[in-house]
Tab-separated table of C-alpha atoms in Angstrom:
chain	number	residue	atom	x	y	z
A	9	LEU	CA	176.858	-58.490	126.566
A	10	GLN	CA	177.067	-60.511	123.642
A	11	THR	CA	173.562	-60.230	122.529
A	12	ARG	CA	174.017	-56.317	122.938
A	13	MET	CA	177.324	-56.126	121.350
A	14	GLN	CA	176.124	-57.792	118.171
A	15	SER	CA	173.118	-55.578	118.119
A	16	LEU	CA	173.569	-54.222	114.285
A	17	GLN	CA	171.600	-50.882	114.798
A	18	PRO	CA	171.250	-50.256	118.239
A	19	ASP	CA	169.227	-47.466	120.268
A	20	PRO	CA	172.029	-44.954	120.592
A	21	LYS	CA	172.151	-45.403	124.199
A	22	ALA	CA	172.661	-48.843	123.884
A	23	GLN	CA	176.311	-48.600	121.655
A	24	TYR	CA	179.338	-49.841	123.444
A	25	ARG	CA	182.988	-49.976	122.248
A	26	SER	CA	184.117	-52.656	124.358
A	27	VAL	CA	183.173	-55.580	126.713
A	28	TYR	CA	184.167	-53.835	129.824
A	29	GLU	CA	182.198	-50.500	128.728
A	30	ALA	CA	179.111	-52.482	127.641
A	31	LEU	CA	179.182	-54.224	131.237
A	32	LYS	CA	179.706	-50.991	133.175
A	33	LYS	CA	177.234	-48.938	131.247
A	34	ILE	CA	174.425	-51.756	131.654
A	35	VAL	CA	174.946	-52.057	135.181
A	36	LEU	CA	175.139	-48.201	135.893
A	37	THR	CA	172.345	-47.617	133.709
A	38	GLU	CA	169.796	-50.464	134.122
A	39	GLY	CA	170.960	-52.119	137.346
A	40	PHE	CA	173.293	-54.887	138.589
A	41	TRP	CA	171.338	-57.838	137.650
A	42	ARG	CA	170.583	-56.578	134.179
A	43	PRO	CA	173.257	-58.559	132.243
A	44	LEU	CA	171.893	-61.764	134.018
A	45	ARG	CA	168.116	-61.519	132.807
A	46	GLY	CA	166.626	-64.762	130.967
A	47	ILE	CA	169.688	-66.965	132.895
A	48	ASN	CA	166.925	-68.827	134.619
A	49	VAL	CA	165.340	-70.126	131.504
A	50	THR	CA	169.059	-71.052	130.015
A	51	MET	CA	169.543	-73.066	133.579
A	52	LEU	CA	166.458	-74.589	133.283
A	53	GLY	CA	167.085	-76.210	129.595
A	54	ALA	CA	170.563	-76.977	130.205
A	55	GLY	CA	170.311	-79.701	132.406
A	56	PRO	CA	168.116	-82.225	130.121
A	57	ALA	CA	170.373	-80.620	126.986
A	58	HIS	CA	173.589	-81.640	128.235
A	59	ALA	CA	172.570	-84.728	129.340
A	60	MET	CA	171.385	-85.769	126.142
A	61	TYR	CA	174.504	-84.208	124.352
A	62	PHE	CA	177.241	-86.068	126.339
A	63	ALA	CA	175.313	-89.547	126.584
A	64	CYS	CA	174.982	-89.152	122.432
A	65	TYR	CA	178.587	-87.968	122.014
A	66	GLU	CA	180.103	-90.782	124.262
A	67	LYS	CA	178.028	-93.572	122.516
A	68	MET	CA	178.560	-92.401	119.328
A	69	LYS	CA	182.448	-91.634	119.303
A	70	LYS	CA	182.758	-94.996	120.837
A	71	SER	CA	181.191	-96.843	118.148
A	72	LEU	CA	182.517	-94.632	115.145
A	73	SER	CA	186.026	-94.825	116.537
A	74	ASP	CA	185.733	-98.688	116.548
A	75	THR	CA	184.568	-98.611	113.079
A	76	ILE	CA	186.926	-96.240	111.646
A	77	GLN	CA	190.179	-96.730	113.627
A	78	HIS	CA	189.424	-100.254	115.404
A	79	GLY	CA	189.386	-98.711	119.000
A	80	GLY	CA	191.532	-95.806	118.464
A	81	ASN	CA	190.544	-92.040	118.755
A	82	SER	CA	189.544	-90.808	115.618
A	83	HIS	CA	188.991	-87.236	115.080
A	84	LEU	CA	186.692	-87.649	112.302
A	85	ALA	CA	184.653	-89.777	114.658
A	86	ASN	CA	184.662	-87.196	117.349
A	87	GLY	CA	183.634	-84.258	114.913
A	88	ILE	CA	180.513	-86.404	113.609
A	89	ALA	CA	179.504	-87.693	117.035
A	90	GLY	CA	179.798	-83.929	118.383
A	91	SER	CA	177.716	-82.776	115.440
A	92	VAL	CA	174.779	-85.481	115.879
A	93	ALA	CA	175.076	-84.763	119.630
A	94	THR	CA	174.208	-81.135	118.810
A	95	LEU	CA	171.004	-82.132	117.022
A	96	LEU	CA	169.453	-83.133	120.587
A	97	HIS	CA	171.204	-80.355	122.401
A	98	ASP	CA	169.718	-77.531	120.287
A	99	ALA	CA	166.322	-78.915	120.008
A	100	VAL	CA	165.913	-78.013	123.933
A	101	MET	CA	168.235	-75.098	123.847
A	102	ASN	CA	167.001	-72.953	120.937
A	103	PRO	CA	163.447	-71.689	122.143
A	104	ALA	CA	165.550	-71.195	125.750
A	105	GLU	CA	167.772	-68.834	123.800
A	106	VAL	CA	165.101	-66.933	122.185
A	107	VAL	CA	163.816	-66.064	125.192
A	108	LYS	CA	167.076	-65.142	126.917
A	109	GLN	CA	168.384	-62.960	124.186
A	110	ARG	CA	164.728	-61.370	123.870
A	111	MET	CA	164.862	-60.422	127.571
A	112	GLN	CA	168.547	-59.098	127.207
A	113	MET	CA	167.703	-56.489	124.640
A	114	PHE	CA	167.940	-53.172	125.207
A	115	ASN	CA	164.569	-51.527	126.391
A	116	SER	CA	163.077	-55.238	126.180
A	117	PRO	CA	159.400	-55.088	126.546
A	118	TYR	CA	158.960	-58.613	128.794
A	119	LYS	CA	159.005	-58.308	132.229
A	120	SER	CA	159.365	-61.962	132.845
A	121	VAL	CA	160.209	-65.465	131.141
A	122	LEU	CA	156.612	-66.257	131.205
A	123	THR	CA	155.316	-63.159	129.773
A	124	CYS	CA	158.106	-63.183	127.154
A	125	ILE	CA	157.216	-66.764	125.943
A	126	ARG	CA	153.385	-66.157	126.209
A	127	THR	CA	153.985	-62.637	124.287
A	128	VAL	CA	155.976	-64.341	121.621
A	129	GLN	CA	153.618	-67.423	121.418
A	130	LYS	CA	150.337	-65.104	120.947
A	131	THR	CA	152.004	-62.719	118.571
A	132	GLU	CA	154.323	-64.754	116.317
A	133	GLY	CA	153.366	-68.541	117.137
A	134	PHE	CA	155.188	-71.189	118.233
A	135	GLY	CA	157.602	-71.227	115.111
A	136	ALA	CA	159.080	-68.149	116.340
A	137	PHE	CA	160.888	-70.222	119.178
A	138	TYR	CA	162.574	-72.437	116.304
A	139	ARG	CA	163.107	-69.466	113.644
A	140	SER	CA	166.696	-69.416	114.077
A	141	TYR	CA	166.984	-73.492	114.873
A	142	THR	CA	168.440	-74.120	111.259
A	143	THR	CA	170.773	-71.292	111.491
A	144	GLN	CA	171.770	-72.604	115.205
A	145	LEU	CA	172.549	-76.017	113.644
A	146	THR	CA	174.538	-74.309	110.813
A	147	MET	CA	176.451	-72.664	113.517
A	148	ASN	CA	176.730	-75.321	116.310
A	149	VAL	CA	177.593	-78.161	113.923
A	150	PRO	CA	180.657	-76.776	112.963
A	151	PHE	CA	181.307	-75.280	116.402
A	152	GLN	CA	180.681	-78.637	118.114
A	153	ALA	CA	183.110	-80.607	115.551
A	154	ILE	CA	185.827	-77.825	116.036
A	155	HIS	CA	185.276	-78.097	119.724
A	156	PHE	CA	185.311	-81.636	120.127
A	157	ILE	CA	188.080	-82.148	117.572
A	158	THR	CA	190.184	-79.469	119.339
A	159	TYR	CA	189.443	-80.974	123.107
A	160	GLU	CA	190.467	-84.363	122.043
A	161	PHE	CA	193.600	-82.887	120.335
A	162	MET	CA	194.466	-80.891	123.170
A	163	GLN	CA	193.979	-84.117	125.542
A	164	GLU	CA	196.277	-86.228	123.073
A	165	GLN	CA	198.899	-83.232	123.680
A	166	ILE	CA	199.049	-82.934	127.161
A	167	ASN	CA	197.172	-85.924	128.680
A	168	PRO	CA	198.154	-88.679	126.417
A	169	HIS	CA	197.369	-91.692	128.926
A	170	ARG	CA	193.785	-90.127	129.349
A	171	GLU	CA	193.568	-90.101	133.465
A	172	TYR	CA	191.643	-87.785	135.217
A	173	ASN	CA	193.306	-84.825	135.345
A	174	PRO	CA	191.247	-81.665	136.119
A	175	ARG	CA	193.928	-79.364	134.995
A	176	SER	CA	194.334	-80.558	131.485
A	177	HIS	CA	190.446	-81.175	130.948
A	178	ILE	CA	189.986	-77.193	132.268
A	179	VAL	CA	193.132	-75.904	129.740
A	180	SER	CA	191.817	-78.410	126.772
A	181	GLY	CA	188.133	-77.252	127.504
A	182	ALA	CA	189.142	-73.705	127.402
A	183	ILE	CA	191.077	-73.752	124.119
A	184	ALA	CA	188.509	-75.972	122.520
A	185	GLY	CA	186.184	-73.216	123.376
A	186	ALA	CA	187.987	-70.327	122.273
A	187	VAL	CA	189.049	-71.807	119.076
A	188	ALA	CA	185.204	-72.624	117.918
A	189	ALA	CA	183.885	-69.688	119.229
A	190	ALA	CA	186.059	-67.349	117.169
A	191	ALA	CA	185.628	-69.404	114.197
A	192	THR	CA	181.998	-69.416	114.016
A	193	THR	CA	181.164	-65.920	115.105
A	194	PRO	CA	179.762	-64.790	111.720
A	195	LEU	CA	177.154	-67.380	112.422
A	196	ASP	CA	176.228	-66.392	115.742
A	197	VAL	CA	175.557	-62.611	114.520
A	198	CYS	CA	173.354	-64.060	112.093
A	199	LYS	CA	171.472	-66.326	114.747
A	200	THR	CA	171.179	-63.263	117.183
A	201	LEU	CA	169.724	-61.086	114.233
A	202	LEU	CA	167.142	-63.968	113.778
A	203	ASN	CA	166.429	-64.254	117.259
A	204	THR	CA	165.924	-60.614	118.434
A	205	GLN	CA	164.234	-59.180	114.947
A	206	GLU	CA	165.844	-55.727	115.657
A	207	ASN	CA	163.003	-53.267	114.463
A	208	MET	CA	165.521	-50.343	113.790
A	209	ALA	CA	168.034	-52.602	111.886
A	210	LEU	CA	165.236	-54.143	109.929
A	211	SER	CA	163.372	-51.013	109.084
A	212	SER	CA	166.562	-49.580	108.018
A	213	VAL	CA	166.865	-52.270	105.008
A	214	ASN	CA	163.251	-51.796	104.247
A	215	ILE	CA	162.335	-55.557	105.564
A	216	SER	CA	158.872	-55.488	106.992
A	217	GLY	CA	157.465	-58.250	108.792
A	218	HIS	CA	160.030	-61.051	110.377
A	219	LEU	CA	163.528	-62.070	109.008
A	220	SER	CA	164.047	-65.532	108.504
A	221	GLY	CA	166.281	-67.907	107.123
A	222	MET	CA	170.057	-67.907	107.230
A	223	VAL	CA	170.671	-66.560	103.547
A	224	ASN	CA	168.597	-63.388	104.502
A	225	ALA	CA	170.215	-62.911	107.686
A	226	PHE	CA	173.595	-63.084	106.116
A	227	LYS	CA	172.829	-60.489	103.294
A	228	THR	CA	170.840	-58.363	106.102
A	229	VAL	CA	174.151	-58.395	108.207
A	230	TYR	CA	176.446	-57.468	105.490
A	231	GLN	CA	173.929	-54.756	104.146
A	232	LEU	CA	173.888	-53.313	107.909
A	233	GLY	CA	177.842	-53.895	108.799
A	234	GLY	CA	180.033	-54.830	105.990
A	235	ILE	CA	182.389	-57.803	106.638
A	236	SER	CA	183.272	-56.245	110.133
A	237	GLY	CA	179.892	-56.647	111.166
A	238	TYR	CA	180.034	-60.624	111.099
A	239	PHE	CA	182.557	-60.081	113.704
A	240	ARG	CA	180.849	-58.149	116.174
A	241	GLY	CA	180.701	-59.446	119.582
A	242	VAL	CA	183.762	-61.875	119.049
A	243	GLN	CA	185.459	-60.880	121.989
A	244	ALA	CA	182.603	-61.478	124.123
A	245	ARG	CA	181.945	-64.638	122.363
A	246	VAL	CA	185.284	-66.042	122.952
A	247	ILE	CA	185.367	-64.604	126.676
A	248	TYR	CA	181.979	-66.327	127.378
A	249	GLN	CA	182.986	-69.629	125.605
A	250	MET	CA	186.069	-70.128	127.179
A	251	PRO	CA	185.113	-70.375	131.057
A	252	SER	CA	182.007	-72.238	129.573
A	253	THR	CA	183.581	-75.013	127.766
A	254	ALA	CA	186.305	-75.286	130.437
A	255	ILE	CA	183.621	-76.085	133.098
A	256	ALA	CA	181.550	-78.318	131.240
A	257	TRP	CA	184.534	-80.579	130.531
A	258	SER	CA	186.019	-80.481	133.655
A	259	VAL	CA	182.549	-81.251	135.644
A	260	TYR	CA	181.720	-84.009	132.858
A	261	GLU	CA	185.154	-85.667	133.122
A	262	PHE	CA	184.845	-85.304	137.129
A	263	PHE	CA	181.543	-87.488	137.107
A	264	LYS	CA	182.740	-89.422	134.271
A	265	TYR	CA	185.810	-90.698	136.610
A	266	PHE	CA	183.736	-90.618	139.877
A	267	LEU	CA	181.019	-92.898	138.196
A	268	THR	CA	183.477	-95.281	136.364
A	269	LYS	CA	185.288	-95.558	139.581
A	270	ARG	CA	182.237	-96.691	141.840
A	271	LYS	CA	181.227	-99.082	139.010
A	272	LEU	CA	184.559	-100.619	139.077
A	273	GLU	CA	184.561	-100.749	142.884
A	274	LYS	CA	180.975	-102.625	143.074
A	275	ARG	CA	182.557	-105.146	140.497
A	276	THR	CA	185.343	-105.999	142.709
């Protein structure tokens, strides 16, 4: 839904006024499973990407907090650790995101994930999978900095003893995801344009070939949609991120608690 709603000059049949209307229209005209196209490639990359992400975050957070606040909880350390962890995460997830978004476009020419990968590789080269990588990092570094700082701040407020408390992890994760998602929507719109390379949008502003680079993407979005163009899909983005970050944090905190508990039991 987010990919469709962020389309700057979509086909007239692919114009949507709200998240609900978009979902209803896609299901009725393109089938029940259409909104889930490309999800398999995202799931494939998510495992290793998140493993590196949380491992790097925990290690860096501890090391930096010890340096900055001598074992205390430093928000600066949380932000830096989250930002560095993003570099590893996005190296895996960026190609997966490109494939997913191309498969979710209206009238997408790709019938399967493998067909999409082969076609993009053949026609645009390997670089196409990383064309939006710098934009992704430019977006995700502030996103993850805001995300981790907000999560740790919320934990301080509602779970000051930092015990395993599923409700507090879900609430903190959801709020952190919503705040970070809303703040970085303009960058996400630019990333979507770079990933999808919408022909109608690019030709209308006399761009031939492929659009590349953050600055060019920002200029193009403004030419096509003005200031409001930067906030297209903000509802869908917040709605998507809230359960996503809530689930990620609750699952992560559960396994962290479970594995730590087992480790302590073995020692005793």
